[in-house]
XYZ file of C-alpha atoms in Angstrom:
697
model
C 0.000 0.000 0.000
C 1.491 3.292 -1.051
C 0.628 6.642 0.548
C 1.205 9.947 -1.218
C 1.151 13.412 0.281
C 0.846 16.301 -2.158
C 1.181 19.989 -1.311
C 0.156 22.342 -4.095
C -1.406 25.713 -4.791
C -4.949 24.143 -4.375
C -4.385 23.573 -0.636
C -3.396 27.230 -0.281
C -6.716 28.596 -1.654
C -8.133 28.842 1.844
C -5.173 30.794 3.124
C -5.216 34.520 3.409
C -3.923 36.727 0.605
C -0.730 37.341 2.591
C 0.040 33.636 2.769
C -0.699 33.248 -0.933
C 1.649 36.111 -1.804
C 4.371 34.684 0.484
C 3.999 31.285 -1.147
C 4.284 32.766 -4.649
C 7.382 34.840 -3.755
C 9.236 31.999 -2.139
C 8.261 29.619 -4.949
C 7.406 26.824 -2.607
C 6.447 23.763 -4.496
C 6.749 20.647 -2.397
C 5.245 17.296 -2.967
C 5.425 14.370 -0.652
C 3.331 11.521 -1.975
C 1.921 8.562 -0.203
C -0.602 6.165 -1.796
C -4.193 7.416 -1.389
C -3.684 8.617 2.229
C -3.142 12.102 3.640
C 0.142 13.124 5.333
C -1.361 12.947 8.773
C -2.032 9.244 8.321
C 1.614 8.356 7.226
C 3.476 6.186 9.713
C 7.157 6.913 10.609
C 9.622 4.741 8.789
C 7.534 4.386 5.653
C 9.259 5.268 2.303
C 8.676 8.802 1.028
C 9.197 10.617 -2.252
C 10.772 14.098 -1.953
C 9.823 16.848 -4.380
C 10.993 20.283 -3.152
C 11.575 22.895 -5.851
C 13.027 26.218 -4.621
C 11.429 25.650 -1.292
C 12.372 27.681 1.751
C 15.031 25.922 3.849
C 13.063 26.422 7.045
C 9.925 24.846 5.494
C 11.923 21.881 4.236
C 13.484 21.466 7.703
C 10.040 21.327 9.346
C 8.932 18.729 6.805
C 12.043 16.612 7.448
C 11.339 16.844 11.174
C 7.835 15.425 10.639
C 9.235 12.632 8.432
C 12.049 11.524 10.806
C 10.458 12.420 14.105
C 13.499 14.548 15.113
C 13.296 17.961 16.750
C 14.816 20.351 14.182
C 15.649 24.025 14.902
C 16.786 26.438 12.174
C 19.295 29.182 13.020
C 17.941 32.654 12.051
C 21.095 33.191 9.967
C 20.162 30.273 7.719
C 18.330 31.857 4.743
C 17.659 30.718 1.215
C 15.818 28.125 -0.868
C 16.477 24.476 -1.470
C 15.708 21.985 -4.239
C 15.459 18.356 -3.162
C 13.887 15.728 -5.471
C 13.914 11.896 -5.395
C 12.851 9.726 -8.351
C 11.525 6.919 -6.164
C 10.474 6.468 -2.562
C 13.352 6.427 -0.064
C 13.599 5.691 3.626
C 13.413 8.454 6.172
C 17.122 7.934 7.032
C 18.035 8.279 3.347
C 15.832 11.346 3.036
C 17.580 12.996 6.022
C 21.004 12.177 4.553
C 20.037 13.810 1.250
C 18.743 16.828 3.146
C 22.113 17.131 4.942
C 23.964 16.828 1.629
C 21.854 19.625 0.136
C 22.525 21.822 3.171
C 26.278 21.110 2.840
C 26.218 22.377 -0.729
C 24.558 25.588 0.466
C 27.199 26.168 3.189
C 24.976 24.960 6.067
C 24.947 21.872 8.189
C 23.047 20.168 11.018
C 24.529 19.375 14.412
C 22.914 17.281 17.154
C 22.976 18.265 20.822
C 20.979 16.415 23.489
C 18.396 15.141 20.981
C 17.966 18.546 19.322
C 19.106 18.984 15.732
C 20.261 22.499 14.793
C 20.583 23.817 11.249
C 23.467 26.339 11.473
C 26.100 27.871 9.129
C 28.983 25.518 8.486
C 31.532 27.931 9.994
C 29.755 27.794 13.363
C 29.261 24.029 13.456
C 32.622 23.428 15.166
C 31.526 25.689 18.024
C 28.324 23.739 18.690
C 28.276 20.806 21.054
C 28.403 17.810 18.756
C 29.570 14.224 18.810
C 33.185 13.499 19.814
C 34.604 10.117 18.819
C 37.932 8.350 19.101
C 37.420 5.608 16.511
C 34.063 6.088 14.745
C 33.682 9.094 12.474
C 29.870 9.322 12.675
C 27.401 10.206 9.908
C 28.802 11.063 6.521
C 27.203 14.513 5.988
C 27.199 15.523 9.631
C 30.043 17.436 11.319
C 31.695 15.755 14.261
C 35.030 15.805 16.091
C 37.397 12.855 16.130
C 40.635 12.290 18.072
C 43.445 10.349 16.379
C 46.173 8.911 18.595
C 49.514 8.391 16.803
C 52.048 5.692 17.645
C 55.069 6.448 15.435
C 54.547 9.604 13.395
C 54.796 13.081 14.909
C 51.503 14.956 15.157
C 53.195 18.227 14.196
C 54.536 16.633 11.006
C 51.044 15.504 9.849
C 49.285 18.839 10.428
C 50.579 20.564 7.227
C 49.866 17.396 5.221
C 46.250 16.964 6.359
C 45.234 20.606 6.559
C 44.586 20.985 2.777
C 42.244 17.939 2.943
C 39.898 19.618 5.465
C 37.254 22.178 4.504
C 38.237 25.775 5.254
C 35.501 26.173 7.883
C 36.714 23.196 9.930
C 39.802 22.709 12.047
C 42.734 20.416 12.722
C 44.944 20.731 15.820
C 47.911 18.804 17.173
C 48.579 17.985 20.811
C 52.343 17.347 21.139
C 51.964 16.249 24.766
C 50.316 12.896 23.898
C 51.103 13.005 20.138
C 47.485 13.153 18.964
C 45.379 15.028 16.363
C 41.978 16.646 16.974
C 40.006 17.085 13.711
C 36.530 18.575 13.252
C 34.939 17.829 9.846
C 32.226 15.853 8.046
C 32.054 12.185 8.857
C 32.889 10.902 5.377
C 35.992 13.110 5.246
C 37.032 11.972 8.721
C 36.954 8.353 7.557
C 39.163 9.244 4.589
C 41.615 11.079 6.850
C 41.633 8.086 9.205
C 42.804 5.842 6.365
C 45.568 8.330 5.432
C 46.767 8.548 9.037
C 46.781 4.767 9.377
C 48.976 4.472 6.272
C 51.469 7.102 7.465
C 51.643 6.241 11.168
C 54.269 3.519 10.733
C 57.819 3.075 11.953
C 60.321 4.493 9.429
C 63.714 4.400 11.158
C 66.094 1.498 10.733
C 68.393 -0.002 13.322
C 71.720 1.650 14.122
C 74.568 0.624 11.836
C 78.278 0.904 12.746
C 80.593 1.433 9.754
C 84.331 1.001 10.551
C 86.794 2.957 8.393
C 90.220 1.770 7.253
C 91.815 4.776 5.565
C 89.563 7.847 5.834
C 89.048 9.893 9.001
C 85.545 9.611 10.431
C 85.234 13.282 11.435
C 86.152 14.355 7.873
C 83.987 11.816 6.058
C 80.767 12.298 8.065
C 80.039 15.903 6.908
C 80.757 14.979 3.277
C 78.346 12.015 3.236
C 75.689 14.010 5.079
C 75.903 16.751 2.477
C 75.337 14.189 -0.266
C 72.361 12.759 1.626
C 70.994 16.184 2.486
C 68.027 15.873 0.112
C 66.672 13.024 2.215
C 66.682 15.149 5.348
C 64.753 18.196 4.093
C 61.489 16.496 3.127
C 58.238 16.314 5.063
C 60.101 16.284 8.352
C 60.855 20.014 8.047
C 58.136 21.931 9.847
C 58.503 25.511 11.040
C 62.271 25.273 10.988
C 62.366 21.890 12.756
C 63.505 18.625 11.198
C 62.214 15.328 12.544
C 65.146 12.961 12.968
C 63.027 9.910 12.047
C 62.979 11.078 8.399
C 66.664 12.029 8.262
C 69.803 10.139 7.589
C 71.782 10.513 10.820
C 75.520 9.980 10.521
C 77.755 10.620 13.551
C 81.535 10.210 13.688
C 83.094 8.352 16.607
C 86.732 9.576 16.701
C 88.053 7.069 19.263
C 87.447 3.998 17.077
C 87.355 5.942 13.763
C 83.894 4.618 12.899
C 80.644 6.046 11.554
C 77.341 5.485 13.360
C 74.429 5.413 10.865
C 70.669 5.519 11.238
C 68.509 6.000 8.116
C 64.814 6.130 7.255
C 64.868 2.836 5.363
C 67.161 0.107 4.128
C 67.595 1.777 0.749
C 69.169 4.799 2.451
C 71.409 2.513 4.496
C 72.637 0.779 1.353
C 73.290 4.117 -0.373
C 75.322 5.440 2.577
C 77.350 2.227 2.765
C 78.113 2.463 -0.937
C 79.318 6.059 -0.608
C 81.467 5.232 2.422
C 83.099 2.286 0.640
C 83.973 4.442 -2.356
C 85.370 7.270 -0.231
C 87.278 5.091 2.255
C 90.253 4.601 -0.068
C 94.022 4.665 0.625
C 95.898 7.850 -0.356
C 97.029 8.112 -3.960
C 100.668 7.916 -4.985
C 102.522 11.211 -4.575
C 100.060 12.558 -1.998
C 100.797 13.656 1.558
C 101.198 10.045 2.667
C 100.510 9.194 6.292
C 99.956 12.869 7.142
C 96.697 12.743 5.182
C 95.179 16.176 4.805
C 97.555 17.872 7.282
C 100.344 19.822 5.558
C 103.352 21.713 6.916
C 104.656 24.719 4.954
C 107.973 26.281 6.026
C 108.166 30.003 5.333
C 111.235 31.782 4.014
C 110.458 35.455 4.495
C 106.970 35.988 5.949
C 106.077 35.744 9.614
C 104.052 32.581 10.294
C 101.827 34.122 12.976
C 100.833 37.125 10.866
C 100.399 35.094 7.684
C 98.181 32.539 9.463
C 95.901 35.330 10.667
C 95.742 36.744 7.129
C 94.828 33.366 5.605
C 92.165 32.714 8.233
C 90.612 36.102 7.502
C 90.615 35.337 3.767
C 88.973 31.952 4.385
C 86.364 33.412 6.746
C 84.366 34.767 3.798
C 83.697 31.197 2.641
C 82.767 29.908 6.099
C 79.282 28.481 6.652
C 77.549 27.286 9.807
C 78.341 23.644 10.431
C 74.674 22.558 10.411
C 73.994 24.327 7.100
C 77.163 23.084 5.406
C 76.768 19.427 6.361
C 73.017 19.131 6.695
C 73.448 18.164 10.349
C 71.196 19.303 13.129
C 72.672 21.005 16.217
C 72.306 17.737 18.121
C 74.638 16.039 15.617
C 77.504 18.517 16.054
C 80.754 16.714 16.781
C 82.448 17.378 20.137
C 85.107 20.052 19.809
C 84.078 20.963 16.248
C 84.279 24.601 15.234
C 81.021 26.469 14.861
C 81.987 27.737 11.435
C 84.370 26.024 9.063
C 85.382 26.560 5.475
C 86.767 23.054 4.973
C 90.278 23.950 6.198
C 92.211 25.307 9.143
C 95.499 27.227 9.322
C 97.703 27.307 12.420
C 101.106 28.931 12.926
C 104.149 27.345 14.585
C 106.333 30.281 15.698
C 109.255 28.054 16.756
C 109.925 26.859 13.181
C 108.168 29.764 11.414
C 105.914 27.274 9.641
C 102.216 26.944 8.815
C 100.198 23.837 9.652
C 97.310 23.524 7.195
C 94.445 21.062 7.608
C 92.497 20.985 4.358
C 91.622 18.753 1.423
C 94.275 18.591 -1.272
C 92.472 20.923 -3.769
C 92.039 23.566 -1.113
C 95.623 23.065 0.064
C 96.890 23.736 -3.470
C 94.852 26.918 -3.557
C 96.244 28.051 -0.196
C 99.787 27.104 -1.242
C 99.537 29.323 -4.324
C 98.532 32.251 -2.103
C 101.316 31.473 0.393
C 103.967 31.409 -2.350
C 102.928 34.907 -3.423
C 102.883 36.305 0.111
C 106.111 34.575 1.181
C 108.214 36.570 -1.269
C 111.345 38.479 -0.336
C 110.333 41.943 0.782
C 112.199 44.969 -0.403
C 114.152 47.041 2.090
C 114.716 50.762 2.347
C 118.016 52.335 3.402
C 117.243 55.779 4.797
C 120.055 58.338 4.986
C 119.291 61.468 6.958
C 121.382 64.573 7.388
C 120.857 67.115 10.167
C 122.989 70.261 9.833
C 122.917 73.025 12.456
C 125.060 76.194 12.461
C 124.731 78.698 15.297
C 126.557 82.000 16.092
C 126.197 83.852 19.423
C 127.633 87.310 20.177
C 127.269 89.468 23.279
C 128.810 92.816 24.365
C 128.549 94.772 27.634
C 129.915 98.177 28.700
C 129.177 100.223 31.792
C 130.687 102.792 34.225
C 129.490 103.232 37.806
C 130.788 105.432 40.612
C 129.896 106.262 44.211
C 131.135 109.009 46.533
C 130.387 110.839 49.794
C 130.125 114.657 50.114
C 131.142 116.091 53.472
C 133.600 115.657 56.314
C 133.732 113.566 59.400
C 131.658 115.193 62.045
C 129.345 117.080 59.679
C 125.705 116.946 60.561
C 124.691 116.131 57.016
C 126.690 113.971 54.614
C 125.725 113.729 50.975
C 125.967 110.629 48.743
C 126.346 110.839 44.990
C 126.834 108.092 42.394
C 125.393 105.665 39.861
C 124.808 101.875 39.997
C 123.460 99.608 37.277
C 122.709 95.916 37.003
C 122.499 93.411 39.819
C 124.728 90.992 41.708
C 128.392 91.056 40.675
C 127.732 93.773 38.111
C 126.509 96.333 40.683
C 129.053 98.651 42.382
C 127.079 98.792 45.623
C 127.077 94.984 45.952
C 130.762 94.795 45.230
C 131.516 97.596 47.720
C 129.515 96.117 50.584
C 129.951 92.339 49.982
C 133.253 92.162 48.134
C 135.310 92.484 51.306
C 133.579 89.527 52.911
C 133.983 87.380 49.793
C 130.245 86.769 49.326
C 130.329 88.251 45.819
C 132.976 88.438 43.138
C 133.197 90.702 40.110
C 131.353 89.632 36.977
C 133.070 88.287 33.910
C 135.017 90.603 31.644
C 137.352 93.562 32.287
C 136.598 95.288 35.587
C 138.403 98.606 36.394
C 137.844 100.047 39.837
C 139.114 102.752 42.170
C 138.815 102.721 45.948
C 138.702 105.855 48.119
C 139.810 105.951 51.750
C 137.111 107.253 53.981
C 137.691 107.390 57.766
C 140.501 104.909 57.389
C 138.424 102.504 55.310
C 138.817 101.993 51.588
C 135.474 102.152 49.829
C 134.940 101.232 46.147
C 134.114 104.488 44.474
C 134.533 103.765 40.765
C 133.813 100.662 38.593
C 134.137 100.307 34.819
C 133.199 96.991 33.150
C 133.925 95.815 29.596
C 132.825 92.433 28.094
C 132.540 91.041 24.588
C 131.475 87.390 24.146
C 131.140 85.283 20.995
C 130.339 81.649 20.365
C 129.617 79.464 17.354
C 128.563 75.888 16.747
C 128.493 73.554 13.806
C 126.634 70.293 14.379
C 126.317 67.684 11.657
C 124.464 64.418 12.299
C 123.945 61.669 9.735
C 121.847 58.871 11.259
C 121.147 55.993 8.831
C 118.551 53.239 9.017
C 117.848 50.048 7.080
C 114.356 48.587 7.467
C 111.882 46.325 5.706
C 109.131 47.685 3.535
C 106.165 48.808 5.634
C 108.058 48.200 8.901
C 108.905 50.984 11.343
C 112.551 51.539 12.346
C 113.918 53.735 15.111
C 117.351 55.026 16.098
C 118.148 57.021 19.257
C 121.528 58.687 19.811
C 121.883 60.775 22.960
C 121.846 60.757 26.735
C 119.356 59.662 29.365
C 119.077 62.825 31.466
C 117.449 62.857 34.932
C 114.674 65.368 35.631
C 113.426 66.023 39.156
C 109.671 65.497 39.255
C 109.093 65.887 42.992
C 110.781 66.170 46.382
C 109.882 66.015 50.052
C 111.660 67.227 53.172
C 110.335 66.235 56.586
C 111.855 68.074 59.549
C 111.000 65.846 62.468
C 110.703 66.881 66.094
C 110.261 65.240 69.457
C 111.122 61.560 69.248
C 112.991 62.032 65.979
C 115.339 64.600 67.506
C 115.070 66.826 64.474
C 116.049 64.123 61.977
C 115.527 65.159 58.323
C 114.394 62.480 55.868
C 114.387 64.066 52.417
C 113.787 62.273 49.136
C 113.358 63.147 45.483
C 111.534 61.510 42.580
C 113.396 61.557 39.293
C 112.262 60.817 35.745
C 114.813 60.073 33.056
C 114.279 61.152 29.460
C 116.254 60.635 26.290
C 117.942 63.796 25.093
C 119.746 63.751 21.779
C 118.823 62.573 18.304
C 115.769 60.384 17.583
C 114.714 59.182 14.120
C 111.684 56.967 13.419
C 110.879 56.022 9.833
C 108.210 53.728 8.327
C 108.661 53.368 4.545
C 106.129 52.033 2.062
C 107.240 51.211 -1.480
C 104.731 51.621 -4.311
C 104.705 49.766 -7.608
C 106.304 52.640 -9.554
C 109.257 52.903 -7.150
C 108.013 55.892 -5.180
C 108.651 55.610 -1.455
C 106.140 56.935 1.062
C 107.800 57.811 4.367
C 106.142 58.339 7.735
C 108.865 60.252 9.595
C 109.394 61.420 13.155
C 112.618 63.413 13.687
C 113.654 64.922 17.009
C 116.777 66.865 17.977
C 117.032 67.848 21.625
C 119.836 69.119 23.866
C 120.338 70.345 27.427
C 120.933 74.061 27.857
C 124.414 74.257 29.381
C 123.570 77.159 31.701
C 120.780 75.127 33.362
C 122.630 71.826 33.794
C 122.870 72.306 37.581
C 119.692 74.312 38.093
C 117.673 73.570 41.212
C 114.509 72.947 39.211
C 116.246 70.675 36.755
C 117.860 71.290 33.387
C 116.188 73.020 30.478
C 116.176 71.272 27.107
C 116.105 72.625 23.594
C 113.874 70.495 21.402
C 113.242 70.513 17.656
C 110.764 67.988 16.220
C 109.570 67.158 12.723
C 106.698 64.713 12.139
C 105.523 64.339 8.569
C 104.515 62.016 5.703
C 106.326 62.563 2.404
C 106.676 60.964 -1.026
C 110.199 60.554 -2.384
C 111.548 58.911 -5.508
C 114.026 56.105 -5.054
C 117.470 57.675 -4.401
C 116.210 61.270 -4.404
C 116.924 63.806 -1.631
C 114.076 65.616 0.092
C 114.237 68.395 2.663
C 111.959 67.738 5.612
C 112.141 71.101 7.293
C 114.433 73.669 8.789
C 114.906 76.496 11.229
C 116.315 79.880 10.294
C 116.409 81.934 13.478
C 118.033 85.332 14.107
C 117.613 86.946 17.550
C 118.759 90.351 18.814
C 118.409 91.765 22.321
C 119.612 95.060 23.817
C 119.541 96.549 27.325
C 120.594 100.056 28.397
C 120.663 101.696 31.828
C 121.635 105.385 32.189
C 121.174 108.556 34.152
C 118.560 110.743 32.449
C 120.083 113.674 30.666
C 123.683 112.990 31.642
C 123.661 109.655 29.818
C 122.697 111.385 26.562
C 125.751 113.675 26.460
C 128.026 112.679 23.547
C 131.086 110.774 24.650
C 130.930 111.990 28.286
C 127.504 110.369 28.625
C 129.171 106.933 28.738
C 130.290 107.797 32.276
C 126.648 107.695 33.372
C 125.249 104.572 31.673
C 125.597 100.771 31.252
C 124.671 98.956 28.037
C 124.472 95.257 26.961
C 123.716 93.828 23.527
C 123.380 90.193 22.291
C 122.706 88.522 18.944
C 122.043 84.842 18.244
C 121.737 83.266 14.819
C 120.740 79.604 14.207
C 120.412 77.683 10.938
C 119.021 74.116 11.103
C 118.112 71.942 8.092
C 117.038 68.258 7.882
C 117.489 66.239 4.674
C 116.442 62.667 3.825
C 117.402 60.221 1.094
C 115.734 56.781 0.788
C 117.330 54.022 -1.289
C 115.296 50.907 -2.156
C 117.219 47.641 -1.739
C 115.313 44.840 -3.482
C 117.657 41.830 -3.459
C 120.513 40.238 -1.524
C 123.205 41.536 -3.913
C 122.103 45.138 -3.401
C 122.066 44.663 0.361
C 125.562 43.191 0.300
C 126.961 45.998 -1.865
C 125.495 48.611 0.431
C 126.829 46.911 3.559
C 130.322 46.428 2.121
C 130.448 50.044 0.987
C 129.610 51.367 4.455
C 131.992 48.876 6.058
C 134.886 50.014 3.909
C 134.063 53.647 4.573
C 134.178 53.099 8.329
C 137.352 50.985 8.097
C 139.199 53.652 6.110
C 138.185 56.308 8.639
C 139.540 54.253 11.527
C 142.739 53.630 9.624
C 143.325 57.369 9.151
C 142.650 58.021 12.837
C 145.634 56.023 14.077
C 147.754 57.833 16.710
C 151.123 59.344 15.829
C 153.943 56.870 16.658
C 155.728 57.762 19.854
C 158.593 56.133 21.725
C 157.782 57.904 24.966
C 154.166 56.715 25.058
C 154.160 53.045 24.017
C 150.537 52.945 22.844
C 150.655 53.511 19.106
C 147.638 51.589 17.829
C 143.868 52.307 17.905
C 141.126 49.734 17.286
C 140.480 49.044 13.626
C 137.915 46.971 11.747
C 139.266 43.823 10.124
C 139.072 43.253 6.393
C 136.078 41.361 5.051
C 136.834 37.685 4.338
C 134.848 37.627 1.070
C 135.947 39.859 -1.769
C 133.368 41.714 -3.823
C 132.703 40.335 -7.307
C 134.096 42.381 -10.134
C 130.742 42.418 -11.902
C 129.149 44.305 -9.014
C 130.665 47.816 -8.862
C 130.132 49.730 -5.663
C 128.901 53.280 -5.805
C 130.915 55.716 -3.706
C 129.414 56.663 -0.398
C 127.373 59.826 -0.396
C 129.201 62.684 1.271
C 127.038 64.572 3.765
C 126.382 68.142 2.741
C 125.540 70.884 5.199
C-alpha cells in the first residue's frame, strides 16, 4: 500500500492573501506523496518521495522533522531556498542524509545536541556541542570531532599534510603532549583522513649501523656524506624550521674507534650510505701527503708565520658556513670540539719553526699554497740616509761705568751721597763695595776697572768700569742611517738619558725624631739627543712613502745644575712625504736670528756725547741659528744590493779608523787604535760599488 502526500497551490486557496503572496514569492512547491492517504495518516519509517523545488530551507526542515520524528531548529542566519527531489520512494534515514547533503552544498549543516538537531552555518558548526569520537567518524554529511592517537609519526609533522584535505571552515589541531590530532569535519571526510593517518603512522627508522673505516678519518667523512644525503633530510620532516630525525639520515663520527654510526629512514638509504662510504674510504694516492693525510706543513722563508696565518684565516672566513647548514646536520649532531663555522680547512702557525700547519683537502691546500707562495716573497728594504745640519753663532757685548762718593767731612751733621749703579749681583758697584770684602760676591766676567777711596781709614769702592765682549759658534752635523723592511717601522736614538726632578719632600722631624731630616726626590729620566723613526712604504712605480718622526734635543748648558732641573732645547719634525728612489728631500728647517739690547743710564747725563758713557751701562746680544734636515731613501730589493750597500759602508768606516791612528811615539808606548778587520769575502768584479754619499751641510 502506497501513501502519497501532495502539497500544491490548491491547498493554499483557503489561506489569506498574505500567505498566498508569500507562497508565490518563495516559490514553494513541495510534494510528498503517499498512496491514497493524507500526510497525517503516514506512519514513521515508511518510504517517502521528496519533491521540493526552490522551497524555503526552514519549510523543508520542518517537513524533514515530521518525516524523521526529530526535533529540528533552524538558526535565524540560515536563509535561502532548497531543491530536493527523489525519483523513487526512499527511507526516512536516506531522506535525512540527502537533506544534509543539500545543506552542505549551500554552506549549512546540522549538528545534534541532546536530541535537538540544529541547522546552522557551516563555519559555526565546530563551536556547537556535537559528537566526539575516538574511533568512529559518525554520519557522513554531519560534522563531528574525532581524536586520532599516533604511535610512530609526529603529530606536528602531519598537520601541514592533512590541513589541505579539510574544509576551510573546519579545524585540525595537534597535541604534542600525547602526540594526537583533533580534527573537526564531516564524517565521510574523517573516515578518509583516518585511512591516510593509518597508512602514514608507521615506523620508518632502521636499526643503528656501525661502519668502521680503514683509511679515511671519520670526522672528515661524516660531513661529506651528510651533504650528499641532504636531500633526504629536508622532506616532510621540516616543519617551522624543525627537522624530525626519524625522516633524516643521521651519521655521527666516533673519533676514538674511527667509525661512523648510521641511522637512516629505510634500508635503501642505508645501502646508499654504505656504498658512498666504501667508495670514499680509499688509501691515499701515490705522490700525496702520505701518512699525514690532509695535514700539511709549509715552512716560510720570508713571511712571519703568525701574521700570515691570521691573514689566511681572515681570507677563508668569507667562505665559512655554519656547520649545520654546510653538512646538513642538526645542532644535536655537532661533533664534540668541532668549530662552529668552518670553510673546509684550518690554518695554524708554529712560531718556533716559522711554519704553517694547514688542515684541508688537497684541492684547497693547493689553492692556499699558491697564495702562500705569493705572500712569502722576499720583501724589499729601504736604506734611509738622513742629514741634520745646524750652524749657530752667538755674540754678546757689555759696557758700563758706575761710581759712588760721599760729600762732606767727618763730624758734619749732614753727609751727601752721589753716584750711579746699574745691574744686579756682581755687576753692581754697591754689591761689590759692601759684599766684596767679605767674599760673598765676586766681580762679573770681563774687564773690571775700579778705584777705591779711603774714607775714615776705610777703603770704599768708588769707581767701577766693566767691559765684556762674548762670541760663540757651533756647527753640528748628524747623519743617522737606518735600514728597514718595507712597511716596517725603524727607530734610532743617539743621545743621553738625562734625569729630571719630578718631585721632592723634606720632613723636619721633632720630638722623638730629635730633628732628623728624611728628604727624598723623585726623578724621571728622558732621552735627550737625536731620535729618528721612519716607516717606509714602497709603491709599484718605485716611489717611497715615508712616515717620519725626527727629534733633535739638547740640554741648555747654563741650566745643567739648576735647582729645578735642566732646560732642554727640542726641535721635532713629524711628517709624511713621497720621495723617488734615491732622491733627496728636505723635511724642514729652522732659520732663526735673535737680537736683544739693554741700556741703563742717568737721564740727561747719559745722553751727552762721549761723556755720557760715564753715566750709563749697556748690553747687547745677537744669536743666529740655521738648522736643516734632509732625507734620502734608497730601495734595496735583493741580496746583492744589500751586500753591496753593507760592504760600501763597512769600507768607509774601516778607512776612517785607519786614518785616525795615533802618531807613533817612543815615549808613550801605545801607538795603535782599534780598527775593523778586512772582510773575508771579496766583492765580485761584476758588481761595482757606488761611492758613499758625502754629507752636505
